[in-house]
GROMACS .gro file of C-alpha atoms in nm:
model
  340
    1MET     CA    1   5.078  17.981  16.309
    2LEU     CA    2   5.169  17.813  15.984
    3LYS     CA    3   5.051  17.471  15.869
    4ILE     CA    4   5.261  17.332  15.585
    5SER     CA    5   5.107  17.094  15.332
    6GLU     CA    6   5.155  16.724  15.401
    7PHE     CA    7   5.264  16.694  15.037
    8THR     CA    8   5.588  16.876  15.121
    9SER     CA    9   5.667  16.694  15.445
   10GLU     CA   10   6.047  16.721  15.422
   11ALA     CA   11   6.039  17.095  15.357
   12ALA     CA   12   5.788  17.132  15.640
   13THR     CA   13   6.017  16.950  15.884
   14VAL     CA   14   6.314  17.170  15.792
   15LEU     CA   15   6.110  17.489  15.823
   16GLN     CA   16   5.965  17.380  16.157
   17ARG     CA   17   6.314  17.317  16.296
   18LEU     CA   18   6.456  17.649  16.173
   19VAL     CA   19   6.163  17.856  16.297
   20ALA     CA   20   6.185  17.695  16.641
   21GLN     CA   21   6.559  17.763  16.646
   22TYR     CA   22   6.542  18.134  16.564
   23LEU     CA   23   6.198  18.259  16.670
   24ASP     CA   24   5.998  18.253  16.989
   25PRO     CA   25   5.690  18.030  16.951
   26SER     CA   26   5.468  18.320  17.060
   27VAL     CA   27   5.576  18.499  16.741
   28LEU     CA   28   5.568  18.218  16.485
   29THR     CA   29   5.497  17.848  16.512
   30VAL     CA   30   5.507  17.590  16.231
   31VAL     CA   31   5.270  17.293  16.248
   32THR     CA   32   5.320  16.971  16.051
   33GLY     CA   33   5.098  16.672  15.999
   34GLU     CA   34   4.861  16.493  15.765
   35ALA     CA   35   4.512  16.583  15.643
   36ASP     CA   36   4.355  16.533  15.986
   37VAL     CA   37   4.586  16.798  16.134
   38SER     CA   38   4.498  17.034  15.849
   39ALA     CA   39   4.128  16.983  15.917
   40ALA     CA   40   4.169  17.056  16.288
   41PHE     CA   41   4.391  17.356  16.212
   42SER     CA   42   4.138  17.518  15.978
   43ALA     CA   43   3.857  17.467  16.230
   44LEU     CA   44   4.024  17.676  16.502
   45PRO     CA   45   3.876  18.022  16.584
   46TRP     CA   46   4.138  18.233  16.405
   47ASP     CA   47   4.125  18.610  16.369
   48LYS     CA   48   4.220  18.557  16.005
   49PHE     CA   49   4.289  18.246  15.800
   50VAL     CA   50   4.485  18.231  15.474
   51PHE     CA   51   4.495  17.926  15.249
   52THR     CA   52   4.678  17.875  14.924
   53GLY     CA   53   4.618  17.561  14.722
   54GLY     CA   54   4.355  17.397  14.505
   55SER     CA   55   4.003  17.531  14.461
   56GLU     CA   56   3.829  17.215  14.580
   57THR     CA   57   4.031  17.218  14.902
   58GLY     CA   58   3.947  17.586  14.934
   59LYS     CA   59   3.580  17.493  14.958
   60LYS     CA   60   3.657  17.264  15.251
   61ILE     CA   61   3.853  17.542  15.421
   62LEU     CA   62   3.555  17.775  15.396
   63ALA     CA   63   3.327  17.508  15.540
   64SER     CA   64   3.564  17.452  15.834
   65ALA     CA   65   3.593  17.825  15.905
   66ALA     CA   66   3.219  17.896  15.880
   67PRO     CA   67   3.115  17.781  16.232
   68ASN     CA   68   3.358  18.033  16.383
   69LEU     CA   69   3.276  18.305  16.126
   70THR     CA   70   3.649  18.322  16.060
   71PRO     CA   71   3.738  18.564  15.779
   72VAL     CA   72   3.926  18.370  15.513
   73ILE     CA   73   4.160  18.473  15.232
   74LEU     CA   74   4.190  18.211  14.960
   75GLU     CA   75   4.467  18.213  14.702
   76LEU     CA   76   4.370  17.934  14.466
   77GLY     CA   77   4.439  17.858  14.101
   78GLY     CA   78   4.247  17.764  13.792
   79LYS     CA   79   4.302  17.731  13.419
   80ASN     CA   80   4.497  18.047  13.337
   81PRO     CA   81   4.456  18.128  12.966
   82ALA     CA   82   4.700  18.307  12.738
   83ILE     CA   83   4.522  18.461  12.443
   84VAL     CA   84   4.743  18.556  12.149
   85LEU     CA   85   4.609  18.822  11.913
   86PRO     CA   86   4.686  18.816  11.539
   87ASP     CA   87   4.928  19.109  11.566
   88ALA     CA   88   5.128  18.970  11.858
   89ASP     CA   89   5.505  18.938  11.850
   90LYS     CA   90   5.523  18.565  11.779
   91ALA     CA   91   5.871  18.508  11.914
   92LEU     CA   92   5.792  18.693  12.237
   93ALA     CA   93   5.455  18.526  12.293
   94ALA     CA   94   5.585  18.175  12.223
   95LYS     CA   95   5.886  18.218  12.450
   96LYS     CA   96   5.688  18.355  12.744
   97ILE     CA   97   5.408  18.099  12.715
   98ALA     CA   98   5.657  17.811  12.693
   99ARG     CA   99   5.864  17.933  12.985
  100SER     CA  100   5.560  18.005  13.201
  101ARG     CA  101   5.433  17.650  13.152
  102SER     CA  102   5.774  17.501  13.227
  103GLY     CA  103   5.842  17.668  13.562
  104ASN     CA  104   5.859  17.396  13.828
  105SER     CA  105   5.719  17.160  13.562
  106GLY     CA  106   5.400  17.363  13.548
  107GLN     CA  107   5.339  17.340  13.922
  108ILE     CA  108   5.289  17.713  13.983
  109CYS     CA  109   4.948  17.868  14.038
  110LEU     CA  110   5.017  18.148  13.786
  111ASP     CA  111   5.147  17.927  13.506
  112THR     CA  112   4.974  17.938  13.169
  113ASP     CA  113   4.735  17.642  13.154
  114TYR     CA  114   4.626  17.679  12.792
  115ALA     CA  115   4.688  17.910  12.498
  116LEU     CA  116   4.453  18.041  12.231
  117VAL     CA  117   4.613  18.135  11.900
  118PRO     CA  118   4.476  18.246  11.561
  119LYS     CA  119   4.387  17.945  11.348
  120ASN     CA  120   4.611  18.046  11.058
  121GLN     CA  121   4.907  18.074  11.299
  122LEU     CA  122   4.855  17.749  11.490
  123ASN     CA  123   5.134  17.546  11.331
  124ASP     CA  124   5.378  17.833  11.365
  125TYR     CA  125   5.311  17.861  11.739
  126ILE     CA  126   5.335  17.484  11.786
  127ASP     CA  127   5.678  17.489  11.625
  128ARG     CA  128   5.794  17.793  11.821
  129ILE     CA  129   5.676  17.665  12.161
  130THR     CA  130   5.825  17.322  12.092
  131GLN     CA  131   6.159  17.479  12.003
  132GLU     CA  132   6.155  17.697  12.316
  133LEU     CA  133   6.096  17.398  12.542
  134THR     CA  134   6.355  17.188  12.357
  135THR     CA  135   6.616  17.461  12.400
  136ALA     CA  136   6.534  17.516  12.766
  137PHE     CA  137   6.528  17.145  12.857
  138PRO     CA  138   6.740  16.932  12.621
  139THR     CA  139   6.737  16.657  12.885
  140TYR     CA  140   6.514  16.558  13.177
  141HIS     CA  141   6.707  16.306  13.386
  142ASN     CA  142   6.978  16.446  13.612
  143ASN     CA  143   6.883  16.796  13.505
  144PRO     CA  144   6.879  17.034  13.807
  145GLU     CA  145   6.669  17.280  13.606
  146PHE     CA  146   6.384  17.033  13.562
  147SER     CA  147   6.139  16.950  13.841
  148ALA     CA  148   5.974  16.621  13.925
  149LEU     CA  149   5.602  16.612  14.000
  150ILE     CA  150   5.536  16.664  14.369
  151ASN     CA  151   5.411  16.314  14.453
  152ASP     CA  152   5.289  15.986  14.308
  153GLY     CA  153   4.929  16.107  14.311
  154ALA     CA  154   5.015  16.401  14.087
  155PHE     CA  155   5.207  16.174  13.850
  156LYS     CA  156   4.916  15.930  13.824
  157ARG     CA  157   4.667  16.213  13.769
  158ILE     CA  158   4.862  16.369  13.480
  159SER     CA  159   4.917  16.025  13.327
  160ALA     CA  160   4.543  15.951  13.342
  161VAL     CA  161   4.459  16.288  13.185
  162LEU     CA  162   4.696  16.225  12.893
  163ASP     CA  163   4.575  15.866  12.848
  164GLU     CA  164   4.216  15.988  12.822
  165ALA     CA  165   4.315  16.254  12.567
  166LYS     CA  166   4.506  15.999  12.361
  167ARG     CA  167   4.213  15.755  12.358
  168ALA     CA  168   3.989  16.039  12.237
  169GLY     CA  169   4.218  16.099  11.939
  170THR     CA  170   4.373  16.425  12.060
  171THR     CA  171   4.695  16.526  11.889
  172LEU     CA  172   4.962  16.505  12.161
  173ILE     CA  173   5.312  16.634  12.097
  174THR     CA  174   5.567  16.494  12.343
  175ILE     CA  175   5.882  16.704  12.371
  176ASN     CA  176   6.167  16.464  12.440
  177PRO     CA  177   6.469  16.576  12.235
  178ASN     CA  178   6.712  16.329  12.393
  179ARG     CA  179   6.471  16.034  12.353
  180GLU     CA  180   6.492  15.945  12.720
  181GLU     CA  181   6.283  15.680  12.891
  182MET     CA  182   5.983  15.893  12.975
  183PRO     CA  183   5.754  15.916  13.161
  184ASP     CA  184   5.955  15.789  13.456
  185ALA     CA  185   5.716  15.688  13.734
  186GLN     CA  186   5.989  15.609  13.985
  187ALA     CA  187   6.150  15.953  13.950
  188ARG     CA  188   5.810  16.117  13.887
  189LEU     CA  189   5.945  16.280  13.570
  190MET     CA  190   5.692  16.372  13.303
  191PRO     CA  191   5.798  16.519  12.966
  192PHE     CA  192   5.641  16.839  12.840
  193THR     CA  193   5.336  16.761  12.630
  194LEU     CA  194   5.130  16.983  12.399
  195ALA     CA  195   4.763  16.892  12.352
  196ILE     CA  196   4.633  17.042  12.028
  197ASN     CA  197   4.266  17.146  12.017
  198PRO     CA  198   4.146  16.883  12.268
  199ASP     CA  199   3.775  16.818  12.300
  200PRO     CA  200   3.642  17.069  12.558
  201LYS     CA  201   3.481  16.781  12.751
  202LEU     CA  202   3.814  16.608  12.821
  203ARG     CA  203   3.989  16.642  13.154
  204VAL     CA  204   4.287  16.810  12.987
  205ALA     CA  205   4.052  17.089  12.879
  206GLN     CA  206   3.851  17.104  13.200
  207GLU     CA  207   4.089  17.058  13.492
  208GLU     CA  208   4.375  17.276  13.609
  209MET     CA  209   4.677  17.081  13.491
  210PHE     CA  210   4.936  17.188  13.748
  211GLY     CA  211   5.189  16.989  13.553
  212PRO     CA  212   5.394  16.991  13.228
  213VAL     CA  213   5.095  16.986  12.992
  214LEU     CA  214   4.994  17.282  12.773
  215SER     CA  215   4.677  17.280  12.565
  216ILE     CA  216   4.677  17.495  12.252
  217PHE     CA  217   4.345  17.596  12.097
  218SER     CA  218   4.299  17.773  11.766
  219TYR     CA  219   4.031  18.035  11.707
  220GLU     CA  220   3.895  18.220  11.405
  221THR     CA  221   3.727  18.516  11.576
  222LEU     CA  222   3.801  18.691  11.903
  223ASP     CA  223   3.443  18.629  12.016
  224GLU     CA  224   3.508  18.256  11.976
  225ALA     CA  225   3.822  18.276  12.192
  226ILE     CA  226   3.648  18.478  12.463
  227SER     CA  227   3.358  18.233  12.464
  228LEU     CA  228   3.599  17.944  12.527
  229ILE     CA  229   3.762  18.130  12.816
  230ASN     CA  230   3.422  18.198  12.970
  231THR     CA  231   3.324  17.830  12.966
  232HIS     CA  232   3.574  17.783  13.250
  233GLU     CA  233   3.562  17.908  13.607
  234LYS     CA  234   3.729  18.244  13.669
  235SER     CA  235   4.105  18.200  13.662
  236LEU     CA  236   4.374  18.341  13.890
  237ALA     CA  237   4.543  18.511  13.594
  238LEU     CA  238   4.485  18.590  13.228
  239TYR     CA  239   4.756  18.678  12.978
  240ILE     CA  240   4.713  18.876  12.657
  241PHE     CA  241   4.971  18.908  12.379
  242GLY     CA  242   4.915  19.168  12.111
  243GLN     CA  243   4.894  19.539  12.034
  244ASN     CA  244   4.539  19.601  11.912
  245GLN     CA  245   4.393  19.811  12.193
  246ARG     CA  246   4.034  19.762  12.081
  247GLN     CA  247   4.074  19.385  12.102
  248ILE     CA  248   4.259  19.408  12.433
  249ASP     CA  249   3.979  19.621  12.578
  250GLN     CA  250   3.721  19.370  12.454
  251ILE     CA  251   3.897  19.086  12.634
  252LEU     CA  252   3.929  19.290  12.954
  253SER     CA  253   3.562  19.389  12.953
  254GLN     CA  254   3.421  19.048  12.860
  255THR     CA  255   3.627  18.818  13.085
  256SER     CA  256   3.687  18.797  13.460
  257SER     CA  257   4.005  18.686  13.634
  258GLY     CA  258   4.214  18.761  13.939
  259GLY     CA  259   4.466  18.967  13.741
  260VAL     CA  260   4.584  19.035  13.387
  261ASP     CA  261   4.922  19.084  13.220
  262ILE     CA  262   4.954  19.227  12.869
  263ASN     CA  263   5.263  19.110  12.677
  264GLU     CA  264   5.404  18.983  13.005
  265LEU     CA  265   5.355  18.714  13.271
  266PHE     CA  266   5.318  18.720  13.650
  267PHE     CA  267   5.408  19.089  13.696
  268HIS     CA  268   5.062  19.188  13.817
  269ALA     CA  269   5.114  18.966  14.122
  270GLY     CA  270   5.387  19.201  14.248
  271SER     CA  271   5.161  19.505  14.270
  272HIS     CA  272   5.196  19.681  14.606
  273GLU     CA  273   4.890  19.893  14.532
  274MET     CA  274   4.647  19.623  14.424
  275GLY     CA  275   4.778  19.316  14.602
  276PHE     CA  276   4.745  18.970  14.455
  277GLY     CA  277   4.460  18.724  14.459
  278GLY     CA  278   4.183  18.556  14.267
  279VAL     CA  279   3.812  18.596  14.211
  280GLY     CA  280   3.536  18.339  14.242
  281TYR     CA  281   3.673  17.989  14.187
  282SER     CA  282   4.031  18.119  14.190
  283GLY     CA  283   4.003  18.273  14.535
  284MET     CA  284   3.902  18.575  14.738
  285GLY     CA  285   4.079  18.856  14.917
  286ARG     CA  286   4.415  19.027  14.873
  287TYR     CA  287   4.704  19.009  15.115
  288LYS     CA  288   5.033  19.067  14.935
  289GLY     CA  289   5.192  19.405  14.902
  290GLY     CA  290   5.284  19.682  15.145
  291LYS     CA  291   5.001  19.876  15.304
  292LEU     CA  292   4.733  19.652  15.154
  293GLY     CA  293   4.896  19.343  15.302
  294PHE     CA  294   4.916  19.511  15.643
  295GLU     CA  295   4.550  19.608  15.629
  296ALA     CA  296   4.447  19.254  15.532
  297PHE     CA  297   4.567  19.135  15.874
  298SER     CA  298   4.442  19.435  16.071
  299ASN     CA  299   4.107  19.519  16.228
  300PRO     CA  300   4.026  19.892  16.208
  301LYS     CA  301   3.857  19.925  16.546
  302SER     CA  302   3.670  20.252  16.599
  303VAL     CA  303   3.689  20.418  16.943
  304TYR     CA  304   3.462  20.715  17.024
  305LYS     CA  305   3.510  20.938  17.328
  306GLN     CA  306   3.223  21.170  17.415
  307GLY     CA  307   3.284  21.531  17.513
  308ARG     CA  308   3.047  21.806  17.627
  309LEU     CA  309   2.740  21.640  17.474
  310ALA     CA  310   2.756  21.359  17.732
  311LYS     CA  311   2.498  21.527  17.959
  312PHE     CA  312   2.250  21.544  17.672
  313THR     CA  313   2.301  21.199  17.523
  314SER     CA  314   2.269  21.020  17.856
  315ARG     CA  315   1.901  21.108  17.883
  316PHE     CA  316   1.831  20.952  17.544
  317MET     CA  317   1.901  20.612  17.692
  318VAL     CA  318   1.579  20.618  17.903
  319PRO     CA  319   1.214  20.671  17.805
  320ILE     CA  320   1.107  21.035  17.768
  321HIS     CA  321   0.774  21.116  17.931
  322ASN     CA  322   0.775  21.495  17.981
  323PRO     CA  323   0.633  21.672  17.671
  324ARG     CA  324   0.887  21.955  17.709
  325ASP     CA  325   1.170  21.697  17.702
  326VAL     CA  326   1.022  21.554  17.382
  327ASP     CA  327   1.027  21.897  17.219
  328GLN     CA  328   1.389  21.954  17.327
  329TYR     CA  329   1.489  21.612  17.192
  330GLN     CA  330   1.323  21.679  16.855
  331ARG     CA  331   1.497  22.015  16.816
  332LEU     CA  332   1.835  21.872  16.911
  333MET     CA  333   1.812  21.567  16.684
  334GLY     CA  334   1.623  21.730  16.397
  335ILE     CA  335   1.350  21.465  16.396
  336HIS     CA  336   0.980  21.438  16.464
  337LEU     CA  337   0.835  21.191  16.717
  338ASN     CA  338   0.475  21.067  16.715
  339ASN     CA  339   0.259  21.039  17.025
  340HIS     CA  340   0.426  20.710  17.120
   0.00000   0.00000   0.00000
């Protein structure tokens, strides 16, 4: 059974109709409804429950499943960092970071949430990322390649985050090459925005953005960058750009995340050997990928059939009173019994 988010009600209705048209309900059934339906759905005594969404909702899912001891797989999100080493290919790193933030207007769980770049290269990366986004999205309105935010709540949340950052004096770079009327609340269109070295206490630095906002932090030492990453909850993904293997190994050993890509994005999620999932705040369990995915939804039930030893083991189920039987039992089992 599949419960689709109430935030995508139209897609849910279409999927429900198509599944009912082509599949028997005993094989697959799609359920739609608001938050109350979701709450009832997660409280049912499932053999296995999978949820993908926000971390705070994931906590509620676990609480609902606990009374039934339902095993739960959570694929959540978090603030995925991209750490750029001094020897990284600048053009490659800037392009991949910009494009990863722009997919579905940043509404993908594996998107880069913030980037850390060497302090003496900060302006260069700002220029490169800005140019990449300008080239990819010269316009926003009537652009089939650009996505609106999913609902009014998401639009209001991102607006509030940026307003707070602006009031705090954060340098915000709005990428709007065609000088369109943006943000557009009615169409839920939000331009790409870069937040440069925001105060770590601000929402833009604390919350998963899940929208077209990319924070860029500068660092002087690798220890400083790693320390900033570790102030956040464990992320679903971490991206490293660079060639220095010693520095790469340091990042891998001193940070924790669901998965890591080096000089690439997202590819770790397609692993058929490891599966895909988070750790801690970004989730638990793995369920994607071949044999591992099959095992995630299977219960390895052991079945033992006794053979010739049945006549011996049956007597062990009752108290032993005859001393000779005690001696025989000890020799057979290789143990020593006391007088009791």
